[in-house]
Tab-separated table of C-alpha atoms and ligand atoms in Angstrom:
chain	number	residue	atom	x	y	z
F	1	MET	CA	18.847	-5.016	12.562
F	2	LYS	CA	16.482	-7.513	14.069
F	3	ILE	CA	15.574	-11.118	13.376
F	4	LEU	CA	12.045	-12.471	13.582
F	5	THR	CA	12.047	-16.009	14.927
F	6	ILE	CA	8.939	-18.089	14.390
F	7	GLU	CA	8.364	-21.598	15.653
F	8	GLY	CA	5.692	-22.884	13.316
F	9	GLY	CA	3.063	-25.547	13.567
F	10	ARG	CA	0.778	-23.840	16.105
F	11	PRO	CA	-2.759	-22.968	15.098
F	12	LEU	CA	-3.735	-19.307	15.400
F	13	THR	CA	-6.546	-18.379	17.781
F	14	GLY	CA	-8.003	-15.150	19.082
F	15	CYS	CA	-8.613	-11.700	17.732
F	16	VAL	CA	-6.505	-9.231	15.776
F	17	ARG	CA	-7.304	-5.600	14.968
F	18	VAL	CA	-6.257	-4.328	11.553
F	19	SER	CA	-4.409	-0.989	11.527
F	20	GLY	CA	-4.979	2.019	9.287
F	21	ALA	CA	-4.083	1.487	5.635
F	22	LYS	CA	-0.524	2.232	4.564
F	23	ASN	CA	-1.598	2.826	0.985
F	24	ALA	CA	-4.222	5.330	2.133
F	25	VAL	CA	-2.292	7.254	4.765
F	26	LEU	CA	0.702	8.068	2.539
F	27	PRO	CA	-1.259	9.986	-0.137
F	28	LEU	CA	-3.342	11.635	2.600
F	29	LEU	CA	-0.154	12.943	4.217
F	30	ALA	CA	1.069	14.183	0.823
F	31	ALA	CA	-2.299	15.915	0.322
F	32	THR	CA	-1.646	18.069	3.388
F	33	ALA	CA	1.124	19.756	1.363
F	34	ALA	CA	-1.273	20.717	-1.451
F	35	HIS	CA	-2.605	23.718	0.475
F	36	GLY	CA	-1.400	25.549	3.590
F	37	GLY	CA	-3.715	24.467	6.387
F	38	ARG	CA	-4.105	22.349	9.486
F	39	TYR	CA	-4.913	18.683	9.163
F	40	ARG	CA	-5.576	15.926	11.653
F	41	LEU	CA	-5.302	12.295	10.607
F	42	GLU	CA	-6.524	9.587	12.987
F	43	ASN	CA	-5.881	5.833	12.913
F	44	CYS	CA	-2.432	6.293	11.333
F	45	PRO	CA	-0.325	3.119	11.444
F	46	ALA	CA	3.181	3.268	12.939
F	47	LEU	CA	5.203	2.264	9.873
F	48	SER	CA	8.586	3.237	8.516
F	49	ASP	CA	6.913	4.478	5.303
F	50	VAL	CA	4.819	6.840	7.437
F	51	ASP	CA	7.990	8.030	9.234
F	52	ALA	CA	9.638	8.654	5.855
F	53	THR	CA	6.634	10.652	4.608
F	54	VAL	CA	6.529	12.729	7.795
F	55	ASP	CA	10.252	13.371	7.317
F	56	ILE	CA	9.533	14.725	3.823
F	57	LEU	CA	6.764	16.992	5.154
F	58	GLU	CA	9.122	18.354	7.806
F	59	HIS	CA	11.817	18.894	5.209
F	60	LEU	CA	9.320	20.930	3.166
F	61	GLY	CA	8.760	23.153	6.209
F	62	CYS	CA	5.526	21.669	7.600
F	63	ARG	CA	5.118	21.237	11.338
F	64	VAL	CA	4.119	17.695	12.217
F	65	TYR	CA	2.863	16.533	15.609
F	66	ARG	CA	2.416	12.855	16.402
F	67	ASN	CA	0.598	11.360	19.338
F	68	ALA	CA	-0.226	7.638	19.351
F	69	ASP	CA	-2.119	7.038	16.083
F	70	VAL	CA	-2.849	10.733	15.426
F	71	ILE	CA	-0.748	12.826	13.066
F	72	GLU	CA	-1.401	16.555	12.884
F	73	VAL	CA	0.159	18.538	10.077
F	74	ASP	CA	0.348	22.298	9.942
F	75	SER	CA	1.437	22.920	6.359
F	76	ARG	CA	1.063	26.718	6.495
F	77	PRO	CA	4.809	27.330	7.106
F	78	MET	CA	5.821	25.160	4.128
F	79	ARG	CA	8.225	27.042	1.824
F	80	CYS	CA	10.238	24.415	-0.021
F	81	ALA	CA	9.284	22.533	-3.221
F	82	GLU	CA	12.341	20.295	-3.420
F	83	ILE	CA	12.794	16.825	-2.008
F	84	PRO	CA	16.338	15.444	-1.736
F	85	ARG	CA	17.211	12.174	-3.361
F	86	GLU	CA	17.813	10.170	-0.186
F	87	LYS	CA	14.334	11.040	1.113
F	88	MET	CA	12.719	10.112	-2.223
F	89	LEU	CA	14.491	6.764	-2.278
F	90	ARG	CA	13.002	5.668	1.032
F	91	LEU	CA	9.604	4.917	-0.472
F	92	ARG	CA	7.664	4.654	-3.691
F	93	SER	CA	4.807	6.897	-2.547
F	94	SER	CA	7.150	9.881	-2.349
F	95	VAL	CA	6.267	10.439	-6.018
F	96	ILE	CA	2.784	11.556	-4.933
F	97	PHE	CA	4.337	14.783	-3.635
F	98	LEU	CA	4.753	15.834	-7.250
F	99	GLY	CA	1.070	16.709	-7.712
F	100	ALA	CA	0.766	18.257	-4.256
F	101	LEU	CA	3.826	20.501	-4.701
F	102	LEU	CA	2.720	21.622	-8.151
F	103	ALA	CA	-0.731	22.523	-6.799
F	104	ARG	CA	0.756	24.492	-3.930
F	105	CYS	CA	3.986	26.009	-5.279
F	106	GLY	CA	3.684	25.807	-9.062
F	107	ARG	CA	6.897	23.861	-9.118
F	108	ALA	CA	8.431	20.672	-7.779
F	109	GLN	CA	11.887	19.207	-7.873
F	110	LEU	CA	12.412	15.648	-6.842
F	111	TRP	CA	13.942	12.334	-7.861
F	112	LEU	CA	12.647	9.050	-9.170
F	113	PRO	CA	11.208	7.269	-6.130
F	114	GLY	CA	12.386	4.145	-4.299
F	115	GLY	CA	10.243	1.338	-2.896
F	116	CYS	CA	10.110	-2.424	-3.311
F	117	CYS	CA	11.962	-4.049	-6.229
F	118	ILE	CA	9.004	-5.780	-7.843
F	119	GLY	CA	9.169	-4.445	-11.386
F	120	SER	CA	10.295	-1.467	-13.424
F	121	ARG	CA	7.722	0.919	-11.880
F	122	PRO	CA	7.945	3.803	-14.370
F	123	ILE	CA	6.198	7.163	-13.743
F	124	ASP	CA	5.528	8.112	-17.372
F	125	LEU	CA	1.754	8.136	-16.786
F	126	HIS	CA	2.198	10.571	-13.880
F	127	LEU	CA	4.430	12.878	-15.899
F	128	SER	CA	2.380	12.905	-19.083
F	129	ALA	CA	-0.776	13.664	-17.079
F	130	LEU	CA	0.935	16.575	-15.339
F	131	ARG	CA	2.101	17.861	-18.743
F	132	GLU	CA	-1.516	17.749	-19.939
F	133	LEU	CA	-2.464	19.890	-16.955
F	134	GLY	CA	0.053	22.484	-18.113
F	135	ALA	CA	3.240	21.561	-16.238
F	136	GLN	CA	6.597	21.655	-17.966
F	137	VAL	CA	8.386	18.497	-16.969
F	138	THR	CA	12.085	17.916	-17.484
F	139	GLU	CA	14.021	14.847	-16.518
F	140	HIS	CA	17.802	14.878	-16.002
F	141	GLY	CA	18.735	11.278	-15.264
F	142	ALA	CA	16.865	10.445	-12.067
F	143	ARG	CA	16.039	14.093	-11.300
F	144	VAL	CA	12.561	15.352	-12.186
F	145	HIS	CA	11.746	19.045	-12.409
F	146	CYS	CA	8.182	20.297	-12.905
F	147	ALA	CA	7.067	23.891	-13.199
F	148	CYS	CA	4.001	25.716	-14.402
F	149	GLU	CA	2.639	29.234	-14.656
F	150	ALA	CA	-0.811	27.883	-13.892
F	151	LEU	CA	-2.315	24.418	-13.883
F	152	ARG	CA	-5.317	24.115	-16.165
F	153	GLY	CA	-8.283	21.830	-15.889
F	154	GLY	CA	-9.065	19.253	-18.524
F	155	THR	CA	-9.997	15.671	-19.283
F	156	LEU	CA	-7.252	13.078	-19.048
F	157	ARG	CA	-7.389	9.481	-20.125
F	158	LEU	CA	-4.999	6.987	-18.495
F	159	ARG	CA	-3.921	4.027	-20.632
F	160	PHE	CA	-3.758	1.951	-17.406
F	161	PRO	CA	-5.714	2.701	-14.205
F	162	SER	CA	-2.590	3.547	-12.240
F	163	VAL	CA	-3.193	4.219	-8.551
F	164	GLY	CA	-0.244	6.579	-8.174
F	165	ALA	CA	-0.955	8.497	-11.395
F	166	THR	CA	-4.641	8.925	-10.455
F	167	GLU	CA	-3.597	10.248	-7.046
F	168	ASN	CA	-1.052	12.635	-8.549
F	169	ILE	CA	-3.648	14.015	-10.975
F	170	LEU	CA	-6.191	14.579	-8.190
F	171	LEU	CA	-3.567	16.316	-6.043
F	172	ALA	CA	-2.385	18.540	-8.900
F	173	GLY	CA	-6.051	19.220	-9.719
F	174	MET	CA	-6.395	20.926	-6.323
F	175	GLY	CA	-4.398	23.807	-7.802
F	176	ALA	CA	-5.958	23.811	-11.285
F	177	ASP	CA	-7.980	26.695	-12.671
F	178	GLY	CA	-10.894	24.469	-13.692
F	179	PRO	CA	-12.384	20.991	-13.340
F	180	VAL	CA	-10.196	17.928	-13.918
F	181	THR	CA	-11.683	14.660	-15.151
F	182	VAL	CA	-9.741	11.382	-15.091
F	183	ILE	CA	-10.947	8.653	-17.424
F	184	ASN	CA	-9.830	5.089	-16.693
F	185	ALA	CA	-9.009	6.240	-13.169
F	186	ALA	CA	-7.900	3.722	-10.542
F	187	ARG	CA	-10.887	2.412	-8.546
F	188	GLU	CA	-8.910	1.321	-5.470
F	189	PRO	CA	-10.454	2.169	-2.071
F	190	GLU	CA	-7.302	4.140	-1.210
F	191	VAL	CA	-8.026	6.490	-4.142
F	192	ALA	CA	-11.560	6.887	-2.795
F	193	ALA	CA	-10.079	7.735	0.616
F	194	LEU	CA	-7.947	10.451	-0.969
F	195	ALA	CA	-11.018	11.772	-2.789
F	196	GLY	CA	-12.847	11.922	0.545
F	197	PHE	CA	-9.980	13.890	2.060
F	198	LEU	CA	-9.826	16.344	-0.859
F	199	ARG	CA	-13.597	16.784	-0.623
F	200	ALA	CA	-13.190	17.653	3.059
F	201	MET	CA	-10.541	20.203	1.981
F	202	GLY	CA	-13.194	21.865	-0.168
F	203	ALA	CA	-13.030	20.188	-3.583
F	204	GLU	CA	-16.153	18.948	-5.323
F	205	ILE	CA	-15.474	15.355	-6.322
F	206	SER	CA	-17.641	12.728	-7.921
F	207	GLY	CA	-17.074	9.263	-9.319
F	208	GLU	CA	-14.376	7.940	-6.967
F	209	GLY	CA	-14.558	4.156	-6.933
F	210	SER	CA	-15.679	4.224	-10.557
F	211	GLY	CA	-13.457	4.549	-13.599
F	212	VAL	CA	-14.230	8.245	-14.093
F	213	ILE	CA	-13.424	10.811	-11.403
F	214	ARG	CA	-14.229	14.497	-11.728
F	215	LEU	CA	-12.688	17.072	-9.414
F	216	VAL	CA	-13.625	20.735	-9.181
F	217	PRO	CA	-10.869	22.475	-7.225
F	218	PRO	CA	-11.880	24.291	-4.036
F	219	ARG	CA	-12.781	27.973	-4.072
F	220	ARG	CA	-12.222	28.080	-0.330
F	221	PHE	CA	-10.017	25.569	1.452
F	222	ARG	CA	-10.896	24.053	4.806
F	223	ASP	CA	-8.879	22.423	7.569
F	224	VAL	CA	-9.566	18.695	7.774
F	225	ARG	CA	-10.029	15.998	10.375
F	226	PHE	CA	-10.004	12.537	8.795
F	227	ARG	CA	-9.865	8.893	9.851
F	228	VAL	CA	-7.577	6.581	7.886
F	229	PRO	CA	-9.573	3.531	6.690
F	230	PRO	CA	-8.501	-0.012	7.613
F	231	ASP	CA	-5.727	-1.730	5.686
F	232	ARG	CA	-7.313	-4.304	3.363
F	233	ILE	CA	-3.930	-5.878	2.595
F	234	GLU	CA	-3.151	-6.379	6.276
F	235	ALA	CA	-6.584	-8.015	6.661
F	236	ALA	CA	-5.816	-10.269	3.681
F	237	THR	CA	-2.471	-11.122	5.285
F	238	TRP	CA	-4.164	-12.317	8.498
F	239	LEU	CA	-6.556	-14.512	6.528
F	240	CYS	CA	-3.596	-16.016	4.661
F	241	ALA	CA	-1.711	-16.538	7.932
F	242	LEU	CA	-4.710	-18.439	9.268
F	243	ALA	CA	-4.886	-20.515	6.087
F	244	SER	CA	-1.251	-21.489	6.576
F	245	ALA	CA	-1.279	-22.166	10.327
F	246	GLY	CA	-4.870	-23.370	10.747
F	247	GLY	CA	-7.091	-22.370	13.662
F	248	ALA	CA	-9.880	-19.844	14.181
F	249	VAL	CA	-9.382	-16.090	14.205
F	250	THR	CA	-11.490	-12.953	14.442
F	251	VAL	CA	-10.179	-10.077	12.321
F	252	ARG	CA	-11.531	-6.686	13.445
F	253	ASN	CA	-11.632	-3.328	11.685
F	254	VAL	CA	-12.054	-4.529	8.119
F	255	CYS	CA	-14.234	-3.518	5.161
F	256	PRO	CA	-15.312	-6.990	3.978
F	257	ASP	CA	-16.543	-5.744	0.576
F	258	GLN	CA	-13.042	-4.561	-0.308
F	259	LEU	CA	-11.686	-8.033	0.433
F	260	ALA	CA	-14.145	-9.897	-1.773
F	261	PRO	CA	-11.611	-11.439	-4.215
F	262	VAL	CA	-9.367	-12.619	-1.367
F	263	ILE	CA	-12.278	-13.999	0.651
F	264	ASP	CA	-13.762	-15.723	-2.424
F	265	CYS	CA	-10.416	-17.295	-3.238
F	266	LEU	CA	-9.781	-18.604	0.274
F	267	ARG	CA	-13.344	-19.894	0.494
F	268	SER	CA	-12.799	-21.700	-2.813
F	269	ALA	CA	-9.882	-23.428	-1.068
F	270	GLY	CA	-12.091	-24.602	1.786
F	271	MET	CA	-11.679	-21.867	4.413
F	272	SER	CA	-14.699	-20.710	6.380
F	273	ILE	CA	-15.064	-16.902	6.498
F	274	GLU	CA	-18.120	-15.099	7.888
F	275	SER	CA	-18.427	-11.333	7.940
F	276	ARG	CA	-20.423	-9.353	10.474
F	277	GLY	CA	-20.195	-5.601	10.087
F	278	GLN	CA	-16.544	-4.663	10.219
F	279	THR	CA	-15.461	-8.041	11.585
F	280	LEU	CA	-14.484	-11.303	9.943
F	281	HIS	CA	-14.726	-14.661	11.708
F	282	ALA	CA	-12.521	-17.157	9.925
F	283	ALA	CA	-11.581	-20.760	10.549
F	284	CYS	CA	-9.383	-23.205	8.700
F	285	GLU	CA	-8.742	-26.909	9.125
F	286	ALA	CA	-7.473	-28.317	5.855
F	287	LEU	CA	-7.130	-26.545	2.506
F	288	HIS	CA	-7.397	-27.759	-1.039
F	289	ALA	CA	-6.203	-25.894	-4.116
F	290	ALA	CA	-7.911	-22.564	-4.857
F	291	ALA	CA	-9.553	-21.466	-8.091
F	292	PRO	CA	-6.955	-19.858	-10.435
F	293	VAL	CA	-5.949	-16.354	-9.373
F	294	ARG	CA	-5.103	-13.426	-11.608
F	295	THR	CA	-4.026	-10.171	-10.015
F	296	GLY	CA	-5.212	-6.881	-11.481
F	297	PRO	CA	-6.406	-3.384	-10.729
F	298	TYR	CA	-9.246	-3.127	-8.200
F	299	PRO	CA	-11.736	-4.817	-7.960
F	300	ALA	CA	-9.613	-7.745	-9.224
F	301	PHE	CA	-7.383	-9.761	-6.881
F	302	PRO	CA	-4.857	-7.293	-5.362
F	303	THR	CA	-1.244	-7.672	-6.414
F	304	ASP	CA	-0.249	-6.850	-2.830
F	305	ALA	CA	-1.988	-10.003	-1.608
F	306	GLN	CA	-0.430	-12.275	-4.231
F	307	ALA	CA	2.655	-13.290	-2.223
F	308	PRO	CA	0.695	-13.841	1.035
F	309	LEU	CA	-1.836	-15.967	-0.855
F	310	MET	CA	0.884	-18.061	-2.443
F	311	ALA	CA	2.343	-18.771	1.011
F	312	ALA	CA	-1.131	-19.660	2.298
F	313	LEU	CA	-1.595	-22.338	-0.369
F	314	LEU	CA	1.756	-24.115	-0.104
F	315	LYS	CA	0.256	-27.044	1.833
F	316	ALA	CA	-3.153	-27.056	0.129
F	317	GLU	CA	-3.981	-30.378	-1.477
F	318	GLY	CA	-3.744	-30.047	-5.255
F	319	THR	CA	-2.369	-27.391	-7.579
F	320	THR	CA	-3.166	-23.658	-7.675
F	321	TYR	CA	-2.248	-21.316	-10.516
F	322	ILE	CA	-1.444	-17.657	-9.939
F	323	GLU	CA	-0.863	-15.045	-12.609
F	324	GLU	CA	0.618	-11.661	-11.704
F	325	THR	CA	-0.452	-9.013	-14.213
F	326	VAL	CA	0.426	-5.745	-12.414
F	327	PHE	CA	4.166	-6.039	-11.718
F	328	GLU	CA	6.506	-8.103	-13.848
F	329	HIS	CA	8.953	-9.209	-11.104
F	330	ARG	CA	6.731	-10.011	-8.195
F	331	PHE	CA	7.857	-13.545	-7.427
F	332	GLY	CA	10.999	-12.563	-5.491
F	333	HIS	CA	9.714	-14.490	-2.461
F	334	VAL	CA	9.574	-17.845	-4.286
F	335	ASP	CA	13.149	-18.944	-3.550
F	336	ALA	CA	12.645	-18.426	0.190
F	337	LEU	CA	9.395	-20.408	0.084
F	338	ARG	CA	11.210	-23.182	-1.794
F	339	ALA	CA	13.829	-23.220	0.967
F	340	MET	CA	10.953	-24.089	3.307
F	341	GLY	CA	9.997	-27.034	1.092
F	342	ALA	CA	7.447	-25.427	-1.249
F	343	ASP	CA	6.891	-26.858	-4.714
F	344	ILE	CA	6.521	-23.769	-6.927
F	345	ALA	CA	7.250	-23.488	-10.633
F	346	VAL	CA	7.502	-20.007	-12.139
F	347	SER	CA	7.280	-19.156	-15.801
F	348	GLY	CA	7.381	-15.432	-16.494
F	349	THR	CA	4.458	-13.884	-14.639
F	350	LYS	CA	2.758	-17.205	-13.931
F	351	ALA	CA	3.300	-19.516	-10.990
F	352	ARG	CA	2.135	-23.051	-10.311
F	353	ILE	CA	1.899	-24.042	-6.663
F	354	ARG	CA	1.692	-27.757	-6.004
F	355	GLY	CA	0.659	-28.467	-2.414
F	356	VAL	CA	3.198	-30.326	-0.279
F	357	GLY	CA	2.474	-32.427	2.806
F	358	ALA	CA	4.622	-30.337	5.100
F	359	LEU	CA	6.896	-27.288	5.195
F	360	ARG	CA	10.043	-26.987	7.275
F	361	GLY	CA	11.404	-23.917	9.042
F	362	ALA	CA	14.328	-22.152	7.355
F	363	ASP	CA	16.523	-19.064	7.604
F	364	VAL	CA	15.305	-16.604	4.991
F	365	ALA	CA	15.667	-12.922	4.183
F	366	ALA	CA	12.682	-10.721	3.290
F	367	THR	CA	13.024	-9.601	-0.319
F	368	ASP	CA	10.287	-6.954	-0.300
F	369	LEU	CA	7.323	-5.956	1.845
F	370	ARG	CA	4.684	-8.473	0.746
F	371	GLY	CA	7.272	-11.132	-0.074
F	372	GLY	CA	8.467	-10.797	3.527
F	373	ALA	CA	4.895	-11.247	4.746
F	374	ALA	CA	4.692	-14.417	2.641
F	375	MET	CA	7.763	-15.791	4.436
F	376	VAL	CA	6.159	-15.084	7.824
F	377	ILE	CA	2.973	-16.851	6.692
F	378	ALA	CA	4.884	-19.887	5.447
F	379	ALA	CA	6.926	-19.983	8.668
F	380	LEU	CA	3.700	-20.110	10.724
F	381	GLY	CA	2.640	-23.236	8.855
F	382	ALA	CA	6.076	-24.886	8.832
F	383	GLU	CA	7.445	-27.470	11.230
F	384	GLY	CA	10.405	-26.174	13.211
F	385	VAL	CA	12.011	-22.786	13.562
F	386	SER	CA	12.382	-20.059	10.923
F	387	HIS	CA	14.555	-16.977	11.209
F	388	ILE	CA	13.538	-14.057	9.009
F	389	THR	CA	15.966	-11.204	8.405
F	390	GLU	CA	15.863	-7.958	6.372
F	391	LEU	CA	12.839	-6.970	8.415
F	392	GLN	CA	13.065	-3.352	7.267
F	393	HIS	CA	10.995	-4.413	4.256
F	394	ILE	CA	8.211	-5.793	6.461
F	395	GLY	CA	8.301	-2.762	8.770
F	396	ARG	CA	7.302	-0.576	5.850
F	397	GLY	CA	3.810	-2.008	5.835
F	398	TYR	CA	2.956	-4.014	8.970
F	399	GLU	CA	2.476	-2.307	12.307
F	400	ARG	CA	3.608	-4.255	15.417
F	401	LEU	CA	3.642	-7.501	13.444
F	402	CYS	CA	5.409	-9.635	16.052
F	403	GLU	CA	3.128	-8.386	18.827
F	404	LYS	CA	0.024	-9.125	16.767
F	405	LEU	CA	1.333	-12.606	15.911
F	406	ARG	CA	1.884	-13.343	19.585
F	407	GLY	CA	-1.615	-12.050	20.345
F	408	LEU	CA	-2.901	-14.841	18.090
F	409	GLY	CA	-0.890	-17.458	19.947
F	410	ALA	CA	2.000	-17.720	17.488
F	411	GLU	CA	5.433	-18.550	18.858
F	412	ALA	CA	7.183	-15.442	17.514
F	413	ARG	CA	9.889	-13.188	18.887
F	414	LEU	CA	12.142	-10.357	17.783
F	415	ASP	CA	15.861	-10.609	18.587
F	416	ALA	CA	18.844	-8.448	17.812
F	417	GLU	CA	20.844	-9.839	14.902
V	1	UD1	C1	0.359	-0.369	-6.906
V	1	UD1	C2	-0.994	-1.068	-6.894
V	1	UD1	C3	-1.772	-0.571	-5.705
V	1	UD1	C4	-0.945	-0.804	-4.458
V	1	UD1	C5	0.414	-0.130	-4.575
V	1	UD1	C6	1.296	-0.419	-3.386
V	1	UD1	C7	-2.378	-1.775	-8.767
V	1	UD1	C8	-3.014	-1.406	-10.047
V	1	UD1	N1	-1.701	-0.805	-8.132
V	1	UD1	O1	0.124	1.029	-7.024
V	1	UD1	O2	-3.030	-1.232	-5.597
V	1	UD1	O3	-1.636	-0.280	-3.357
V	1	UD1	O4	1.073	-0.624	-5.744
V	1	UD1	O5	1.844	-1.664	-3.426
V	1	UD1	O6	-2.482	-2.896	-8.343
V	1	UD1	N2	2.734	2.007	-14.713
V	1	UD1	C9	3.253	2.560	-15.853
V	1	UD1	N3	3.526	3.906	-15.864
V	1	UD1	C10	3.260	4.700	-14.782
V	1	UD1	C11	2.727	4.119	-13.623
V	1	UD1	C12	2.485	2.758	-13.618
V	1	UD1	O7	3.488	1.883	-16.844
V	1	UD1	O8	3.502	5.913	-14.854
V	1	UD1	C13	2.489	0.548	-14.679
V	1	UD1	C14	3.581	-0.193	-13.914
V	1	UD1	O9	4.633	-0.593	-14.734
V	1	UD1	C15	2.829	-1.387	-13.359
V	1	UD1	C16	1.475	-0.785	-13.052
V	1	UD1	O10	1.307	0.320	-13.935
V	1	UD1	O11	2.660	-2.372	-14.327
V	1	UD1	C17	1.494	-0.314	-11.620
V	1	UD1	O12	0.317	0.263	-11.309
V	1	UD1	P1	0.211	1.541	-10.362
V	1	UD1	O13	-1.192	1.486	-9.869
V	1	UD1	O14	0.691	2.748	-11.007
V	1	UD1	O15	1.224	1.237	-9.188
V	1	UD1	P2	1.232	1.902	-7.805
V	1	UD1	O16	0.680	3.270	-7.823
V	1	UD1	O17	2.581	1.647	-7.239
């Protein structure tokens, strides 16, 4: 295990390039299992969640070749439709294999997935949707077994626009005998990326990015070459890091439109952010409190950026209110931020952040992926040295974090524990 040491109080300067999106690449990799073919994914981030997904593909019998940021999957040799428990527990997105395996094999056996501890994270919406498509689903404790003679098309209405459930429906739809329509579908850009990939595989898809997606499964499947889009949450994290540390930074490889709620919020707190094409130029001297923030499904403020934003505002003059509406236990990072001197009051899913004059470095342990990022952000703006442990959480979603921090002039280093 490693420790990330950060000596705070230095403004960030320079340029950082955002990697491919974790939340896009994982479903894209799962999609390669939905039909035997050859797939090439470019701009894949080097993350432990990607390693875990590749491990699942290999377990299923796929051949996977990795070279720098390219992952090639040959899923033609795949024979297995079962994923062992320990592989499922390594990440939440493993549940997306359910739809892909059903489409390909007509059956799937796996376990309730792992991932960050940020709420109860049920999969009832996934399972009831798959039942509506004709799958028989049985649950024995944490084991989930799905089987079907044939998957049928149909119109499904989600009671909540769940990203994972929408992705599972689209993947299962690739093996359906008719069109599948999802009403109240998730509108997240990562769902649109999956739709683009499935279209390249041969499906007819319309409506991605809106609340209604219609998929007509392919008559003929095609091999696919696809570029993973940039990670909007990583981009948001760099903006929050700048807000905490101060300075001037150029963030490359972003889709500014997808970041609108984060950019609007940080601008409301006094940060200067200009976008030019796929690049953001941002500068921050002093911050005041931001307009109240409420997380929600896209295009609302992303729940994944809630913890980084909270860390960014710890020294802002005045009081900011944040409400988390997606996950019920997503304030696990608050105690660590308090250890650095933050003044945060939490009541249920609401938090009040009162700006303090200064933060001090502390020894903290990452609680989850984005909570860990929040600790890094706070450490950059704190006086003195912070040591951050439990870095496996952060490694799930940030590629070469320490190297990128150093590239921006931060005093950061990785040591053995
Ligand atoms: C969530 C985020 C997504 C982010 C991903 C990774 C939202 C809406 N989704 O996706 O943007 O990229 O985490 O961090 O912000 N729920 C159910 N039953 C289900 C599935 C979900 O009740 O079967 C509820 C959960 O309890 C929770 C919410 O829906 O309140 C989670 O939304 P969902 O989009 O499904 O979560 P993820 O797919 O993990």
